[in-house]
Amino acid sequence: MRVLVVDDEVRLADYLRKGLSESGYTVDVAHDGIDGLHLAVEGSYDLIVLDVMLPGKDGFEVLAGLRARRPTPVLMLTARDAVEDKVRGLTSGADDYLVKPFSFSELLARVQALLRRSGERRDLAPTNLRLADLELDLPRRKATRGGQLLALTAKEFNLLAVFMRRRGDVLSRTVLAEQVWDVNFDSDTNVIDVAVRRLRIKLDDPFDAKLLHTVRGMGYVLEERPS
């Protein structure tokens, strides 16, 4: 099991890394919100322990950016103990909220409970998405079409996963920006168009049937169309 700790208190982060590692987890650490969000989105973690008061981006911003792209369980760990902070964290998508100071035994028990619930949800959730001859293996982050492996970058895989989860829906550039890029991404730039074009080269160009279509003035849609 892989855990990401995002906390700017170096000694506390090291303490958590040591304790969780001794409990059998593989642990990575980030000391600011920007690095934390990048690792959370681009990496493959089973759980994230997230501080609120972080440089770069605070914990609520990191949580919002993560929730736009991944359902990874999040335990917020913070000195902010006001009821409104707890409510904000939980309603923003955190799975649990633990106030500092804390006992490591309690934190470990909460981590184990979250991972247990997450495992139960994964058992019920689809791990493979299919459309025509296109298949996404989500746990292994592998995409194939017609049995051929597609050499996708991490960003291209995330983009294709959004299209696959919402196949048949026309997705605007704004929606794609929120789902795949930073929530503050400027969707008026051509970065999204370039990314979609690169994905299309790998997804559609080698094949007769095209799946990724442009809807002029609206965005893009992934769907099977009659030839």
Short mmCIF file of C-alpha atoms in Angstrom, two decimals:
data_model
loop_
_atom_site.label_atom_id
_atom_site.label_comp_id
_atom_site.label_asym_id
_atom_site.label_seq_id
_atom_site.Cartn_x
_atom_site.Cartn_y
_atom_site.Cartn_z
CA MET A 1 0.00 0.00 0.00
CA ARG A 2 1.32 3.45 -0.96
CA VAL A 3 0.65 6.52 1.18
CA LEU A 4 1.44 10.14 0.36
CA VAL A 5 2.04 12.53 3.27
CA VAL A 6 1.66 16.23 2.43
CA ASP A 7 2.85 18.36 5.36
CA ASP A 8 5.22 21.33 5.57
CA GLU A 9 6.38 20.42 9.09
CA VAL A 10 9.51 18.47 8.20
CA ARG A 11 9.90 16.75 11.57
CA LEU A 12 6.27 15.68 11.64
CA ALA A 13 6.41 14.45 8.05
CA ASP A 14 9.51 12.40 8.87
CA TYR A 15 7.78 11.03 11.96
CA LEU A 16 4.79 9.95 9.87
CA ARG A 17 7.01 8.48 7.18
CA LYS A 18 8.90 6.42 9.78
CA GLY A 19 5.79 5.27 11.63
CA LEU A 20 3.82 4.33 8.52
CA SER A 21 6.84 2.64 6.94
CA GLU A 22 7.32 0.53 10.08
CA SER A 23 3.62 -0.38 9.80
CA GLY A 24 4.21 -1.83 6.34
CA TYR A 25 3.32 1.09 4.04
CA THR A 26 5.39 2.64 1.25
CA VAL A 27 5.46 6.37 2.02
CA ASP A 28 6.26 9.44 -0.09
CA VAL A 29 6.38 12.97 1.32
CA ALA A 30 5.70 16.44 -0.11
CA HIS A 31 6.28 19.63 1.86
CA ASP A 32 4.06 22.06 -0.07
CA GLY A 33 0.70 22.05 -1.78
CA ILE A 34 2.00 22.36 -5.33
CA ASP A 35 4.27 19.31 -5.11
CA GLY A 36 1.63 17.49 -3.10
CA LEU A 37 -1.06 17.96 -5.74
CA HIS A 38 1.32 16.97 -8.53
CA LEU A 39 2.30 13.74 -6.76
CA ALA A 40 -1.29 12.98 -5.77
CA VAL A 41 -2.54 13.31 -9.34
CA GLU A 42 0.37 11.82 -11.27
CA GLY A 43 1.26 9.07 -8.78
CA SER A 44 -0.71 6.01 -7.75
CA TYR A 45 -1.49 6.19 -4.04
CA ASP A 46 -3.90 4.22 -1.91
CA LEU A 47 -4.30 7.06 0.63
CA ILE A 48 -3.19 10.65 1.19
CA VAL A 49 -2.53 12.29 4.57
CA LEU A 50 -3.04 15.99 3.91
CA ASP A 51 -2.27 19.05 6.03
CA VAL A 52 -4.39 22.19 5.59
CA MET A 53 -1.91 25.01 6.16
CA LEU A 54 0.56 24.47 3.33
CA PRO A 55 2.70 26.83 1.23
CA GLY A 56 1.94 27.15 -2.48
CA LYS A 57 -1.57 25.72 -2.25
CA ASP A 58 -3.44 25.09 0.97
CA GLY A 59 -4.94 21.72 1.77
CA PHE A 60 -8.41 22.69 0.59
CA GLU A 61 -7.02 23.70 -2.82
CA VAL A 62 -5.06 20.46 -3.05
CA LEU A 63 -8.19 18.50 -2.14
CA ALA A 64 -10.26 20.30 -4.79
CA GLY A 65 -7.63 19.68 -7.45
CA LEU A 66 -7.36 16.02 -6.49
CA ARG A 67 -11.09 15.42 -6.37
CA ALA A 68 -11.45 16.77 -9.91
CA ARG A 69 -9.30 13.89 -11.10
CA ARG A 70 -8.98 11.04 -8.60
CA PRO A 71 -11.07 9.37 -5.87
CA THR A 72 -8.03 8.60 -3.67
CA PRO A 73 -9.02 8.51 0.04
CA VAL A 74 -7.84 11.60 1.95
CA LEU A 75 -7.23 11.97 5.69
CA MET A 76 -6.89 15.65 6.55
CA LEU A 77 -4.42 16.18 9.40
CA THR A 78 -4.34 19.72 10.74
CA ALA A 79 -4.13 21.98 13.76
CA ARG A 80 -7.29 23.79 12.61
CA ASP A 81 -9.93 22.41 14.94
CA ALA A 82 -12.83 24.80 14.32
CA VAL A 83 -16.10 23.09 13.44
CA GLU A 84 -16.37 25.09 10.21
CA ASP A 85 -12.94 23.83 9.11
CA LYS A 86 -13.93 20.23 9.74
CA VAL A 87 -17.21 20.71 7.90
CA ARG A 88 -15.43 22.38 4.99
CA GLY A 89 -12.90 19.56 4.75
CA LEU A 90 -15.47 16.78 4.84
CA THR A 91 -17.90 18.48 2.47
CA SER A 92 -15.03 19.23 0.06
CA GLY A 93 -14.31 15.54 -0.31
CA ALA A 94 -12.04 14.53 2.58
CA ASP A 95 -12.80 11.06 3.93
CA ASP A 96 -11.69 11.80 7.49
CA TYR A 97 -10.39 14.73 9.56
CA LEU A 98 -7.89 14.39 12.42
CA VAL A 99 -6.78 17.34 14.55
CA LYS A 100 -3.20 17.89 15.75
CA PRO A 101 -1.85 17.00 18.24
CA PHE A 102 -2.77 13.36 17.75
CA SER A 103 -1.62 9.91 18.78
CA PHE A 104 0.02 7.84 16.09
CA SER A 105 -2.06 4.80 17.11
CA GLU A 106 -5.25 6.74 16.36
CA LEU A 107 -3.90 7.97 13.03
CA LEU A 108 -2.88 4.43 12.08
CA ALA A 109 -6.32 3.09 13.02
CA ARG A 110 -7.98 5.75 10.84
CA VAL A 111 -5.61 5.00 7.95
CA GLN A 112 -6.43 1.29 8.19
CA ALA A 113 -10.18 1.99 8.32
CA LEU A 114 -10.04 4.26 5.26
CA LEU A 115 -8.01 1.72 3.29
CA ARG A 116 -10.43 -1.03 4.27
CA ARG A 117 -13.43 1.00 3.07
CA SER A 118 -11.56 2.01 -0.08
CA GLY A 119 -10.80 -1.62 -0.84
CA GLU A 120 -14.47 -2.49 -0.47
CA ARG A 121 -15.40 0.33 -2.90
CA ARG A 122 -12.78 -0.82 -5.41
CA ASP A 123 -14.24 -4.33 -5.31
CA LEU A 124 -17.54 -2.84 -6.49
CA ALA A 125 -16.11 -0.31 -8.97
CA PRO A 126 -15.26 -1.20 -12.58
CA THR A 127 -11.54 -1.55 -13.15
CA ASN A 128 -11.80 -1.76 -16.93
CA LEU A 129 -13.60 0.60 -19.30
CA ARG A 130 -14.49 -0.40 -22.84
CA LEU A 131 -15.76 1.28 -25.98
CA ALA A 132 -15.75 -0.62 -29.28
CA ASP A 133 -12.22 -2.11 -29.53
CA LEU A 134 -10.78 0.38 -27.02
CA GLU A 135 -10.08 -0.80 -23.47
CA LEU A 136 -8.67 0.99 -20.41
CA ASP A 137 -7.20 -1.04 -17.57
CA LEU A 138 -7.43 1.55 -14.78
CA PRO A 139 -5.39 -0.15 -12.01
CA ARG A 140 -2.53 -0.90 -14.40
CA ARG A 141 -2.98 2.42 -16.26
CA LYS A 142 -2.84 0.64 -19.60
CA ALA A 143 -4.81 1.44 -22.75
CA THR A 144 -5.22 -0.87 -25.73
CA ARG A 145 -7.10 -0.62 -28.99
CA GLY A 146 -7.66 -3.63 -31.19
CA GLY A 147 -5.33 -5.49 -28.86
CA GLN A 148 -2.52 -3.01 -29.51
CA LEU A 149 -0.96 -1.16 -26.59
CA LEU A 150 -1.28 2.62 -26.85
CA ALA A 151 1.88 4.45 -25.74
CA LEU A 152 0.19 7.21 -23.72
CA THR A 153 1.78 9.72 -21.39
CA ALA A 154 0.33 10.05 -17.87
CA LYS A 155 -1.60 13.16 -18.92
CA GLU A 156 -2.94 11.48 -22.07
CA PHE A 157 -4.10 8.47 -20.06
CA ASN A 158 -5.89 10.76 -17.58
CA LEU A 159 -7.51 12.63 -20.46
CA LEU A 160 -8.66 9.41 -22.12
CA ALA A 161 -9.99 8.12 -18.78
CA VAL A 162 -12.19 11.22 -18.47
CA PHE A 163 -13.53 10.67 -21.99
CA MET A 164 -14.14 6.98 -21.29
CA ARG A 165 -15.97 7.61 -18.02
CA ARG A 166 -18.20 10.12 -19.83
CA ARG A 167 -18.30 8.52 -23.26
CA GLY A 168 -21.07 9.95 -25.39
CA ASP A 169 -21.01 13.29 -23.53
CA VAL A 170 -19.72 16.43 -25.24
CA LEU A 171 -16.98 17.75 -22.93
CA SER A 172 -16.01 21.41 -23.13
CA ARG A 173 -12.46 22.66 -22.80
CA THR A 174 -13.39 24.06 -19.38
CA VAL A 175 -14.56 20.66 -18.16
CA LEU A 176 -11.41 18.99 -19.46
CA ALA A 177 -9.28 21.66 -17.80
CA GLU A 178 -10.97 21.05 -14.46
CA GLN A 179 -10.78 17.26 -14.76
CA VAL A 180 -7.24 16.78 -16.08
CA TRP A 181 -5.31 19.97 -15.40
CA ASP A 182 -5.04 22.34 -12.45
CA VAL A 183 -8.39 23.82 -11.45
CA ASN A 184 -6.99 27.30 -12.16
CA PHE A 185 -5.88 26.31 -15.66
CA ASP A 186 -6.60 28.87 -18.36
CA SER A 187 -8.90 26.92 -20.66
CA ASP A 188 -8.78 29.67 -23.29
CA THR A 189 -5.26 28.64 -24.30
CA ASN A 190 -4.67 26.00 -26.97
CA VAL A 191 -2.99 23.56 -24.56
CA ILE A 192 -6.12 21.42 -24.33
CA ASP A 193 -6.58 21.36 -28.10
CA VAL A 194 -2.94 20.32 -28.52
CA ALA A 195 -3.31 17.57 -25.91
CA VAL A 196 -6.48 16.24 -27.54
CA ARG A 197 -4.80 16.32 -30.94
CA ARG A 198 -1.84 14.30 -29.62
CA LEU A 199 -4.20 11.81 -28.00
CA ARG A 200 -6.15 11.48 -31.24
CA ILE A 201 -2.96 10.71 -33.19
CA LYS A 202 -2.34 7.70 -30.94
CA LEU A 203 -5.97 6.70 -30.44
CA ASP A 204 -7.51 7.12 -33.89
CA ASP A 205 -4.97 7.69 -36.66
CA PRO A 206 -3.74 4.07 -36.95
CA PHE A 207 -7.34 2.75 -37.10
CA ASP A 208 -10.18 2.95 -39.62
CA ALA A 209 -12.96 3.79 -37.15
CA LYS A 210 -12.57 7.13 -35.38
CA LEU A 211 -13.72 7.44 -31.76
CA LEU A 212 -12.65 10.94 -30.65
CA HIS A 213 -14.65 13.65 -32.40
CA THR A 214 -14.69 17.45 -32.36
CA VAL A 215 -18.03 19.17 -31.83
CA ARG A 216 -17.48 22.60 -33.30
CA GLY A 217 -17.95 25.42 -30.81
CA MET A 218 -18.67 23.01 -27.94
CA GLY A 219 -15.76 20.66 -27.30
CA TYR A 220 -15.03 16.97 -27.83
CA VAL A 221 -16.88 13.67 -27.55
CA LEU A 222 -15.68 10.07 -27.40
CA GLU A 223 -18.22 7.78 -29.08
CA GLU A 224 -18.57 5.07 -31.67
CA ARG A 225 -20.23 6.37 -34.83
CA PRO A 226 -21.55 4.36 -37.76
CA SER A 227 -19.20 4.40 -40.75
#
